[in-house]
Amino acid sequence: MSQTLQNRASPDAATQLDIYRRMIRIERNDDATRTQIRRGRITAPYYSARGQECIPAGISSLLNDDDKICTIYRGIQDMVAKNMPLRPLWAEICGRVDGTCKGKGGPMHLTHPETGVMVTTGIVGSSMPIANGFAWASLLDGTKQVTVAYFGDGASNIGAFHEALNLASVWKLPVIFVCANNGFAEHTRYENGTAVDQISKRAIGYGMPGYTVDGNDPLDVYAHAHAAIERARAGEGPTLLECKTFRFMGHVFGDADGYMTKEEKAEAMAKDPLPLFRQKLIDDGVATAEQLDALTAEIEAEVNDAIEYAMSCEFPSDDELRRDVFAEEIPA
Amino acid sequence: MSQTLQNRASPDAATQLDIYRRMIRIERNDDATRTQIRRGRITAPYYSARGQECIPAGISSLLNDDDKICTIYRGIQDMVAKNMPLRPLWAEICGRVDGTCKGKGGPMHLTHPETGVMVTTGIVGSSMPIANGFAWASLLDGTKQVTVAYFGDGASNIGAFHEALNLASVWKLPVIFVCANNGFAEHTRYENGTAVDQISKRAIGYGMPGYTVDGNDPLDVYAHAHAAIERARAGEGPTLLECKTFRFMGHVFGDADGYMTKEEKAEAMAKDPLPLFRQKLIDDGVATAEQLDALTAEIEAEVNDAIEYAMSCEFPSDDELRRDVFAEEIPA
Amino acid sequence: MSTDTVEMVKMNGLQAINAALMEAMEADSKVLVLGEDIADNEGGGVVGVTKGLSTKFGTDRVKSTPISEQAIIGAAIGAAMAGYKPVAEIMLMNFTTVAMDMIVNHAAKLRFMSGGQSQVPMVIRTLTGAGNQTAGQHADFYEAWFAHTAGIKVVIPWTPADFKGLYLSAIQDPDPVMIIESGKTLFVPMDTPVNQGPIPLGKANVVMPGTDLTLVSYGQMMFTVMQAVEELGKAGVSVEVIDLRTISPWDKETVLASAEKTGRLLVVHEAGKNFGPGAEIAATVQEELFGKLKAPVGRLGAPYCSVPFAKKLEDAFLVQPPAIIAEAKRLAAMG
Amino acid sequence: MSTDTVEMVKMNGLQAINAALMEAMEADSKVLVLGEDIADNEGGGVVGVTKGLSTKFGTDRVKSTPISEQAIIGAAIGAAMAGYKPVAEIMLMNFTTVAMDMIVNHAAKLRFMSGGQSQVPMVIRTLTGAGNQTAGQHADFYEAWFAHTAGIKVVIPWTPADFKGLYLSAIQDPDPVMIIESGKTLFVPMDTPVNQGPIPLGKANVVMPGTDLTLVSYGQMMFTVMQAVEELGKAGVSVEVIDLRTISPWDKETVLASAEKTGRLLVVHEAGKNFGPGAEIAATVQEELFGKLKAPVGRLGAPYCSVPFAKKLEDAFLVQPPAIIAEAKRLAAMG
Ligand SMILES: Cc1ncc(C[n+]2csc(CCOP(=O)(O)OP(=O)(O)O)c2C)c(N)n1
Ligand SMILES: Cc1ncc(C[n+]2csc(CCOP(=O)(O)OP(=O)(O)O)c2C)c(N)n1
Ligand SMILES: [Mg+2]
Ligand SMILES: [Mg+2]
């Protein structure tokens, strides 16, 4: 009952490389974050998206800077894919005043309007209703901007999902609802929380297209995102994309993983999209191993630079508690 | 995509008469309520369900006293169909201490556990999550009781609907979700609020059966309710029934109806299920016109008795504000 | 019209809000309106506050919505962050409960959590108040919840002039503002300046000067208060009446100055007394004016129960003039 | 074990709640537990409070749920009305915002609106508190909202013994009770009676007698308070410390008796000061003890902003011992 895409767009070689670049940037950044936490240099809660890189990478390769995203606590991959600069990102997760939110928001509330990172929320389901508002504004502005709302499979069971998808469809809003279905909501298996075998089927109830996508295949993500974004830019309304994937690192950094078997984890990790896509690029002659290694090195340098920059920044002054509550500072 | 019922149960003659009795009891009671309001003898807000009688009548003919219902502000028809006695009902809507809620709840919060009228809510969507709780209790008790959650088409756009249907399906709860789709949510037309052409299609997203039912045809309501109730009693889980109908009297007593055309209203009222079903009963030889008139007279007497009883009851004492907040009375 | 005579017209709160919305939408194309049934096809709002707006400004800017309060506030938040000034209606205050996440965790916090990058200039309109037998789920005052929540302003006007002026300010305010339309205040006509301009948020209105006691209230309770004050005047108790207008941030300066002058303060509201708005005012005043008051700060509010249905109980539930008079006299007799 | 020596064991709040739930479920087959991730297949709760329950009592009585807070509270309400005693978890207090309708308009009101026909004996468990850099949406204290809402009791324990005893009472209470698990209180081991029985709701605990000042607090703030009190003792200020334990209905009698004795009162909580729980206590005490206090009632609480992320800001956001010491000394020096 879930739909099958009719016209499949394929990324050209340059775009494939661009997608790969985004994936590597996500993965290297994620790896560095976990390393820094392990070393005690960061103390924030961290929700790794290792394994889910294809999804935002494929989608972002089709987005412009002024297209917008609303994402969630497990959302740094979405920002990195959207080309958010790493220095203010790292300064933020290190709680420094030079962080993009002056250290007030931290990793769960990263925001960077210049690259379209509009909202990061820690409340399951809340990225979707707010994304609608940006999309409504785009319609009023008469631009062709689209807004992407990222969320998880568990989030598809909360009321806000339902209200947002229905409203977006009634109002024909240019939103792409992207569900990263990693099979778990915290420790709860998909089928113990979700009464339907494919989340994409819920789109039927909102009169919008819904697709189940191989979230480990950048080309499948690209094709579906392409259709959804085209549809949105053409003023035809929203699309629901359910991208099937896996979180390699559990729910939150330090997670014990006791709720899954070693076998299923191993099986999922064997499908790690990064080495597979790398090999494909080489096999298809899109890039050589050397070129890809150079790309990785370049990105590692960018990540390291961001970390060292962040660690050198100041902590915010206590006066910040009186600022940004309202536009006007609250008197001491 | 909406489902078609396979095995259609038909009510026998006695049951058809029983359904008709419930319909007439609803209609006579509704008429009397509007008359009393017009005369200034009742001051409460009133949401007439004139036109929607078949739905609760057909369903209740299949329910036992200990089956439960959770309903809404437009819910007196559901209670009357469930055989709630009219004296405490009327005393309540007249704000008397002998009302079923001692005058504290009024028409929007009528409650009568003896006949299974468990919750009446004024908050759109809220009948459904609570109905799940009763159904969970029935499962634990090991009874075959079912719970019916009544709500409107507009309510199918609110988050609570989504959460409740999903949970009920995952937990295989014995609930029947009955949506009276009367084409309007207050003044908003169905299609301006709801992105799908049939609410029953939303059942797909919850992995449960969903049917669109002719809510003006008691036999169609009966057949679908029969299937849903059987399924629930068999422990197979919930069903969504979308019963298409029309509210003849607008949203609330005094409603100006400016948001619909005279023609569509006239067309809908031409399908008034009461005279149609009456004629069918006569045509089919289930009852004679005289028998049906006698039934009506009997019911009118019951309604009139309830009204006069209610008007003779005392108003509650101010001490009631300190009672029933908690089990223990709050000290003065 | 000369500069010193103000041309007046009789209008009610509903008309004043409508005028404010018309004016704001006319002057600023960024102003949007959304909510259930608010466009003209749907009757221009269930009590008609938004009548005419969609006809004049189109259904792109004036949108009726599904019954989806989270989606309503969410859409308003996003549009506000994108540079618009949405005015979102939650039909009744009890229905804010289904949108609390959007209001509290998002609208109120996004500026702070983003370190000032996000702004959410939106207005949330909502109606409430007992007196119409709508019972337990349609009449609550929860302004204390929102006053306790950092990042959102809370306004409860009484007069049509204030409705007009406070709406004009709220719509242009760079931060989220909740305006609570309090029952009768929508329907009672009063003299109103034809060209009523913006009235600043956060400023109370000293409605009547007095010497024996300061009485602070707001919303439809002001009608009750004014009745009581008239009686008190006849009984020789001179009351300084303050209409608070904005509950958060409230006008400490005006209240403290008055309470210091009269030496006595009584706060009256329709919200529950227990952990209610009056508690903050009393707690602040007892601290700031310690040793300077002739009587403790008095509070009157709803009892600890839901709003009852029966008219008789609803009357007992609401603070009535005799209770105000008795409490005012008790305080006035002290010190 | 003799009748006068109480056998003690070191346990933390988490273990105490777990013990209370085990005991309650064992003794009463009507007790149910539900919430996200709470069954053993899901790890027995994200911090392990409910560990072992589903294994022992089965997944019919101990149910993990979808991420659907309205459905969770709704199911608990219905089951409670049908004669069960559900204990429903809302993982963190900020997530109560998505279930406010169910909590406020339904759980708290159904008994009253039905004229006593419905009873809703359920417990809502929720965790919150700053100190772990979880930032603006995971650490708020909103007990003032629920204390302002008629029909639901609000409990915030500090010690493991209180967790055990208050949980046992709350589960058997005929009305809805919200128990807020306050950050560190789950994790700090303390001496706890092995057979700790029920402790009545609504009764404060005088933790330490004193003569100069009464200090009222609760939850994890008690740890901070105890640090400050030790310093104050060294500085010669004798503080009577009261752990409020139940926020609504709060123990007026105990607080008033103590404040009358010492003549001074300071309320400290992690919730925002503005329109916070301390306001009700201050407002009540200034009224009941007017003229009998040597100083105004002092209040310390969070500033008017969201919980910030950076550790440095989070430390500045939370009330710390020096602030308590300074305020206590200021008050103690008066009168
Ligand atoms: C309203 C709400 N309820 C509960 C939580 C706690 N919580 C945080 S993440 C999470 C699981 C979400 O699962 P999913 O949507 O599948 O996203 P994933 O974490 O797998 O990426 C839960 C329950 C929350 N943040 N918000
Ligand atoms: C959460 C919430 N939002 C808004 C309302 C106001 N309201 C009352 S009835 C209604 C329309 C409901 O329409 P529908 O579900 O179709 O039921 P009907 O009245 O047609 O029977 C609305 C919007 C409410 N009671 N609760
Ligand atoms: Mg997931
Ligand atoms: Mg309807």
CSV table of C-alpha atoms in Angstrom, one decimal, chain D residues 3-329:
chain,number,residue,atom,x,y,z
D,3,THR,CA,10.3,-2.1,68.2
D,4,ASP,CA,12.5,0.9,69.0
D,5,THR,CA,15.5,0.2,66.8
D,6,VAL,CA,14.8,0.6,63.1
D,7,GLU,CA,16.9,-1.5,60.8
D,8,MET,CA,18.5,0.7,58.3
D,9,VAL,CA,20.0,0.2,54.9
D,10,LYS,CA,21.8,2.4,52.4
D,11,MET,CA,19.8,3.0,49.3
D,12,ASN,CA,19.1,5.7,46.9
D,13,GLY,CA,15.8,7.2,45.7
D,14,LEU,CA,15.7,5.1,42.6
D,15,GLN,CA,16.0,1.9,44.7
D,16,ALA,CA,13.4,3.2,47.1
D,17,ILE,CA,10.9,3.9,44.4
D,18,ASN,CA,11.6,0.5,42.9
D,19,ALA,CA,11.0,-1.1,46.3
D,20,ALA,CA,7.8,0.8,46.8
D,21,LEU,CA,6.5,-0.2,43.4
D,22,MET,CA,7.5,-3.8,44.1
D,23,GLU,CA,5.8,-3.8,47.4
D,24,ALA,CA,2.6,-2.1,46.2
D,25,MET,CA,2.3,-4.4,43.2
D,26,GLU,CA,2.8,-7.4,45.3
D,27,ALA,CA,0.2,-6.4,47.9
D,28,ASP,CA,-2.4,-5.1,45.5
D,29,SER,CA,-3.1,-6.7,42.2
D,30,LYS,CA,-4.8,-3.5,41.0
D,31,VAL,CA,-1.6,-1.6,40.9
D,32,LEU,CA,-0.4,-1.1,37.3
D,33,VAL,CA,2.7,0.6,35.8
D,34,LEU,CA,3.0,2.2,32.4
D,35,GLY,CA,5.3,4.5,30.5
D,36,GLU,CA,7.9,4.7,27.8
D,37,ASP,CA,10.6,2.1,28.1
D,38,ILE,CA,9.5,1.0,31.5
D,39,ALA,CA,9.3,-2.8,31.1
D,40,ASP,CA,12.4,-5.0,31.3
D,41,ASN,CA,12.6,-5.7,27.6
D,42,GLU,CA,13.2,-2.0,27.3
D,43,GLY,CA,15.7,-1.8,30.1
D,44,GLY,CA,13.2,-1.2,33.0
D,45,GLY,CA,13.1,2.5,32.5
D,46,VAL,CA,15.6,5.0,31.2
D,47,VAL,CA,17.2,5.3,34.6
D,48,GLY,CA,16.1,1.9,35.9
D,49,VAL,CA,13.4,2.9,38.4
D,50,THR,CA,11.0,0.2,37.2
D,51,LYS,CA,13.5,-2.5,36.7
D,52,GLY,CA,12.3,-6.0,37.4
D,53,LEU,CA,8.6,-5.1,37.7
D,54,SER,CA,7.6,-6.5,34.3
D,55,THR,CA,9.6,-9.7,34.9
D,56,LYS,CA,7.9,-10.2,38.2
D,57,PHE,CA,4.4,-9.0,37.5
D,58,GLY,CA,4.1,-9.5,33.7
D,59,THR,CA,3.7,-7.2,30.8
D,60,ASP,CA,0.0,-7.0,31.2
D,61,ARG,CA,0.4,-5.0,34.4
D,62,VAL,CA,3.7,-3.4,33.5
D,63,LYS,CA,3.4,-1.9,30.0
D,64,SER,CA,5.9,0.0,27.9
D,65,THR,CA,4.1,2.4,25.7
D,66,PRO,CA,4.6,4.3,22.4
D,67,ILE,CA,5.8,7.9,22.7
D,68,SER,CA,2.3,9.1,23.2
D,69,GLU,CA,2.0,11.0,26.5
D,70,GLN,CA,-1.7,11.8,26.0
D,71,ALA,CA,-2.4,8.2,25.4
D,72,ILE,CA,-0.4,7.2,28.4
D,73,ILE,CA,-2.3,9.5,30.8
D,74,GLY,CA,-5.6,8.7,29.1
D,75,ALA,CA,-5.1,5.0,29.5
D,76,ALA,CA,-4.2,5.6,33.2
D,77,ILE,CA,-7.3,7.7,33.7
D,78,GLY,CA,-9.6,5.1,32.2
D,79,ALA,CA,-8.0,2.2,34.1
D,80,ALA,CA,-8.1,4.2,37.3
D,81,MET,CA,-11.8,4.9,36.9
D,82,ALA,CA,-12.3,1.2,36.2
D,83,GLY,CA,-10.9,0.3,39.6
D,84,TYR,CA,-7.2,0.0,39.0
D,85,LYS,CA,-4.3,2.1,40.5
D,86,PRO,CA,-2.0,2.9,37.6
D,87,VAL,CA,1.4,4.5,38.1
D,88,ALA,CA,2.1,6.4,34.8
D,89,GLU,CA,5.5,7.7,33.9
D,90,ILE,CA,6.0,10.8,31.9
D,91,MET,CA,9.7,10.5,31.4
D,92,LEU,CA,10.6,14.1,32.1
D,93,MET,CA,8.6,17.0,33.5
D,94,ASN,CA,8.8,19.1,30.3
D,95,PHE,CA,6.9,16.3,28.5
D,96,THR,CA,3.9,16.8,30.8
D,97,THR,CA,3.3,19.7,28.4
D,98,VAL,CA,2.0,17.3,25.8
D,99,ALA,CA,-0.3,15.7,28.2
D,100,MET,CA,-1.7,18.7,30.0
D,101,ASP,CA,-5.2,18.3,28.8
D,102,MET,CA,-5.4,14.8,30.1
D,103,ILE,CA,-3.8,15.8,33.5
D,104,VAL,CA,-5.6,19.1,34.0
D,105,ASN,CA,-8.9,18.9,32.2
D,106,HIS,CA,-9.5,15.2,33.0
D,107,ALA,CA,-7.5,13.5,35.7
D,108,ALA,CA,-7.8,16.4,38.1
D,109,LYS,CA,-11.5,17.2,37.3
D,110,LEU,CA,-13.4,14.1,36.6
D,111,ARG,CA,-14.3,13.4,40.2
D,112,PHE,CA,-15.7,16.9,40.7
D,113,MET,CA,-17.4,17.2,37.3
D,114,SER,CA,-19.1,13.8,37.8
D,115,GLY,CA,-20.3,14.8,41.3
D,116,GLY,CA,-18.1,12.2,42.9
D,117,GLN,CA,-19.2,9.3,40.7
D,118,SER,CA,-15.8,9.0,39.1
D,119,GLN,CA,-12.6,8.5,41.0
D,120,VAL,CA,-9.2,8.6,39.4
D,121,PRO,CA,-6.7,7.0,41.8
D,122,MET,CA,-3.5,7.3,39.8
D,123,VAL,CA,0.0,8.4,40.2
D,124,ILE,CA,1.9,10.4,37.6
D,125,ARG,CA,5.7,10.0,38.0
D,126,THR,CA,8.0,12.4,36.4
D,127,LEU,CA,11.7,13.3,36.6
D,128,THR,CA,13.3,16.8,36.3
D,129,GLY,CA,16.0,19.1,37.5
D,130,ALA,CA,18.9,21.1,36.3
D,131,GLY,CA,22.5,20.1,36.8
D,132,ASN,CA,23.2,17.8,33.9
D,133,GLN,CA,23.4,20.3,31.1
D,134,THR,CA,20.3,19.0,29.5
D,135,ALA,CA,19.4,22.7,28.7
D,136,GLY,CA,16.0,24.4,28.1
D,137,GLN,CA,13.6,21.5,27.5
D,138,HIS,CA,14.6,18.8,30.0
D,139,ALA,CA,15.0,20.3,33.4
D,140,ASP,CA,12.1,22.5,34.4
D,141,PHE,CA,10.1,22.4,37.6
D,142,TYR,CA,6.5,23.2,36.9
D,143,GLU,CA,5.0,22.0,40.3
D,144,ALA,CA,3.4,25.5,40.6
D,145,TRP,CA,1.2,24.8,37.6
D,146,PHE,CA,-0.2,21.6,39.1
D,147,ALA,CA,-0.4,23.1,42.6
D,148,HIS,CA,-2.6,25.8,41.1
D,149,THR,CA,-4.8,23.1,39.5
D,150,ALA,CA,-7.6,21.9,41.8
D,151,GLY,CA,-7.9,18.1,42.1
D,152,ILE,CA,-4.4,16.8,41.9
D,153,LYS,CA,-1.8,16.5,44.6
D,154,VAL,CA,1.8,17.3,44.1
D,155,VAL,CA,4.7,15.6,45.9
D,156,ILE,CA,8.4,16.1,45.6
D,157,PRO,CA,10.4,13.8,47.9
D,158,TRP,CA,14.0,14.4,49.0
D,159,THR,CA,15.2,11.3,50.9
D,160,PRO,CA,14.9,7.6,49.8
D,161,ALA,CA,12.9,6.9,52.9
D,162,ASP,CA,10.4,9.6,51.9
D,163,PHE,CA,10.3,8.2,48.3
D,164,LYS,CA,9.3,4.9,49.7
D,165,GLY,CA,6.8,6.1,52.1
D,166,LEU,CA,5.2,8.8,49.9
D,167,TYR,CA,5.0,6.4,47.0
D,168,LEU,CA,3.2,3.9,49.1
D,169,SER,CA,0.7,6.5,50.2
D,170,ALA,CA,0.3,8.0,46.7
D,171,ILE,CA,-0.4,4.7,45.1
D,172,GLN,CA,-3.2,4.0,47.6
D,173,ASP,CA,-4.5,7.6,47.5
D,174,PRO,CA,-8.0,7.8,46.0
D,175,ASP,CA,-7.1,10.8,43.9
D,176,PRO,CA,-4.5,11.7,41.3
D,177,VAL,CA,-1.0,12.4,42.7
D,178,MET,CA,1.9,13.7,40.8
D,179,ILE,CA,5.3,12.7,42.1
D,180,ILE,CA,8.2,14.7,40.8
D,181,GLU,CA,11.5,13.0,41.0
D,182,SER,CA,14.0,15.7,41.5
D,183,GLY,CA,17.4,15.1,39.8
D,184,LYS,CA,20.0,14.0,42.3
D,185,THR,CA,17.4,12.7,44.8
D,186,LEU,CA,17.3,9.5,42.7
D,187,PHE,CA,21.0,8.8,42.9
D,188,VAL,CA,22.3,9.8,46.4
D,189,PRO,CA,22.3,6.9,48.8
D,190,MET,CA,21.0,7.6,52.3
D,191,ASP,CA,20.2,5.5,55.4
D,192,THR,CA,16.7,4.2,54.9
D,193,PRO,CA,14.5,2.0,57.2
D,194,VAL,CA,14.4,-1.4,55.7
D,195,ASN,CA,10.7,-1.7,56.3
D,196,GLN,CA,9.8,1.9,55.6
D,197,GLY,CA,6.0,2.1,55.5
D,198,PRO,CA,3.6,4.7,54.1
D,199,ILE,CA,4.2,8.4,55.0
D,200,PRO,CA,1.1,10.5,54.8
D,201,LEU,CA,0.8,13.0,52.0
D,202,GLY,CA,0.5,16.7,53.0
D,203,LYS,CA,2.8,16.5,55.9
D,204,ALA,CA,6.1,18.4,56.0
D,205,ASN,CA,9.2,17.1,57.7
D,206,VAL,CA,11.1,19.2,60.2
D,207,VAL,CA,14.5,18.1,59.3
D,208,MET,CA,16.4,20.2,61.8
D,209,PRO,CA,15.2,22.4,64.7
D,210,GLY,CA,16.4,26.0,64.9
D,211,THR,CA,15.5,29.3,66.5
D,212,ASP,CA,16.5,32.2,64.2
D,213,LEU,CA,15.0,31.4,60.9
D,214,THR,CA,12.8,28.9,59.3
D,215,LEU,CA,14.0,27.6,55.9
D,216,VAL,CA,11.5,25.7,53.7
D,217,SER,CA,12.6,23.7,50.7
D,218,TYR,CA,12.1,20.4,48.9
D,219,GLY,CA,13.6,18.0,46.3
D,220,GLN,CA,17.2,18.2,45.2
D,221,MET,CA,17.4,21.8,46.5
D,222,MET,CA,17.5,20.2,50.0
D,223,PHE,CA,21.1,19.1,49.3
D,224,THR,CA,22.0,22.7,48.6
D,225,VAL,CA,20.1,23.9,51.6
D,226,MET,CA,21.8,21.5,53.9
D,227,GLN,CA,25.2,22.7,52.8
D,228,ALA,CA,24.2,26.3,53.4
D,229,VAL,CA,22.7,25.5,56.8
D,230,GLU,CA,25.9,23.9,57.9
D,231,GLU,CA,27.7,27.1,57.1
D,232,LEU,CA,25.0,29.2,58.7
D,233,GLY,CA,25.4,27.1,61.9
D,234,LYS,CA,29.1,27.9,62.0
D,235,ALA,CA,28.2,31.5,61.6
D,236,GLY,CA,25.9,31.3,64.6
D,237,VAL,CA,22.6,31.4,62.7
D,238,SER,CA,20.3,28.7,64.0
D,239,VAL,CA,18.0,27.5,61.2
D,240,GLU,CA,14.9,25.4,61.4
D,241,VAL,CA,14.9,23.4,58.2
D,242,ILE,CA,11.6,22.1,56.8
D,243,ASP,CA,11.4,19.7,53.9
D,244,LEU,CA,7.9,20.4,52.5
D,245,ARG,CA,7.6,17.0,50.7
D,246,THR,CA,4.1,17.7,49.5
D,247,ILE,CA,3.7,20.9,47.6
D,248,SER,CA,-0.1,20.7,47.2
D,249,PRO,CA,-1.8,20.5,49.6
D,250,TRP,CA,1.1,21.9,51.6
D,251,ASP,CA,1.5,21.7,55.3
D,252,LYS,CA,0.5,25.1,56.4
D,253,GLU,CA,0.3,24.1,60.1
D,254,THR,CA,3.9,23.0,60.3
D,255,VAL,CA,5.3,26.0,58.4
D,256,LEU,CA,3.2,28.5,60.2
D,257,ALA,CA,4.1,27.1,63.6
D,258,SER,CA,7.8,27.2,62.8
D,259,ALA,CA,7.7,30.7,61.2
D,260,GLU,CA,5.8,32.0,64.2
D,261,LYS,CA,8.4,30.5,66.5
D,262,THR,CA,11.5,31.8,64.6
D,263,GLY,CA,9.8,35.0,63.3
D,264,ARG,CA,11.6,34.6,60.0
D,265,LEU,CA,11.0,32.5,56.9
D,266,LEU,CA,13.0,31.8,53.8
D,267,VAL,CA,11.6,29.6,51.0
D,268,VAL,CA,14.0,28.1,48.5
D,269,HIS,CA,13.2,26.1,45.4
D,270,GLU,CA,14.6,25.3,42.0
D,271,ALA,CA,11.4,26.4,40.2
D,272,GLY,CA,11.3,29.9,38.9
D,273,LYS,CA,10.9,32.5,41.7
D,274,ASN,CA,8.4,34.5,39.6
D,275,PHE,CA,4.9,33.3,40.3
D,276,GLY,CA,6.5,30.2,41.8
D,277,PRO,CA,5.5,27.9,44.7
D,278,GLY,CA,7.3,30.2,47.2
D,279,ALA,CA,4.9,33.0,46.3
D,280,GLU,CA,1.9,31.0,47.8
D,281,ILE,CA,3.8,30.2,50.9
D,282,ALA,CA,5.0,33.8,51.4
D,283,ALA,CA,1.5,35.2,50.7
D,284,THR,CA,-0.1,32.9,53.2
D,285,VAL,CA,2.5,33.4,55.9
D,286,GLN,CA,2.5,37.2,55.6
D,287,GLU,CA,-1.3,37.1,56.1
D,288,GLU,CA,-1.5,34.5,58.9
D,289,LEU,CA,1.4,36.0,60.8
D,290,PHE,CA,0.9,39.6,60.1
D,291,GLY,CA,2.7,41.7,62.7
D,292,LYS,CA,4.4,38.7,64.2
D,293,LEU,CA,7.3,38.4,61.8
D,294,LYS,CA,10.7,40.0,62.4
D,295,ALA,CA,11.5,40.1,58.7
D,296,PRO,CA,9.6,39.8,55.4
D,297,VAL,CA,9.3,36.3,54.0
D,298,GLY,CA,12.3,35.7,51.7
D,299,ARG,CA,12.2,33.7,48.5
D,300,LEU,CA,14.9,32.2,46.4
D,301,GLY,CA,14.3,30.5,43.1
D,302,ALA,CA,15.4,30.3,39.5
D,303,PRO,CA,15.8,33.5,37.6
D,304,TYR,CA,13.3,34.4,34.9
D,305,CYS,CA,14.9,32.5,32.0
D,306,SER,CA,15.1,29.0,30.5
D,307,VAL,CA,17.5,26.5,31.9
D,308,PRO,CA,20.8,27.3,30.1
D,309,PHE,CA,23.2,24.7,28.7
D,310,ALA,CA,26.7,25.8,29.5
D,311,LYS,CA,27.8,24.4,32.9
D,312,LYS,CA,28.9,27.9,34.0
D,313,LEU,CA,25.5,29.3,33.2
D,314,GLU,CA,23.6,26.4,34.7
D,315,ASP,CA,25.6,27.0,38.0
D,316,ALA,CA,24.6,30.6,37.9
D,317,PHE,CA,21.0,29.6,37.2
D,318,LEU,CA,20.6,27.3,40.2
D,319,VAL,CA,20.3,28.7,43.7
D,320,GLN,CA,23.7,28.0,45.3
D,321,PRO,CA,24.7,27.9,49.0
D,322,PRO,CA,26.2,31.4,49.1
D,323,ALA,CA,22.9,32.9,47.9
D,324,ILE,CA,21.0,31.1,50.6
D,325,ILE,CA,23.6,32.0,53.2
D,326,ALA,CA,23.4,35.7,52.3
D,327,GLU,CA,19.7,35.8,52.2
D,328,ALA,CA,19.4,33.9,55.5
D,329,LYS,CA,21.9,36.3,57.2
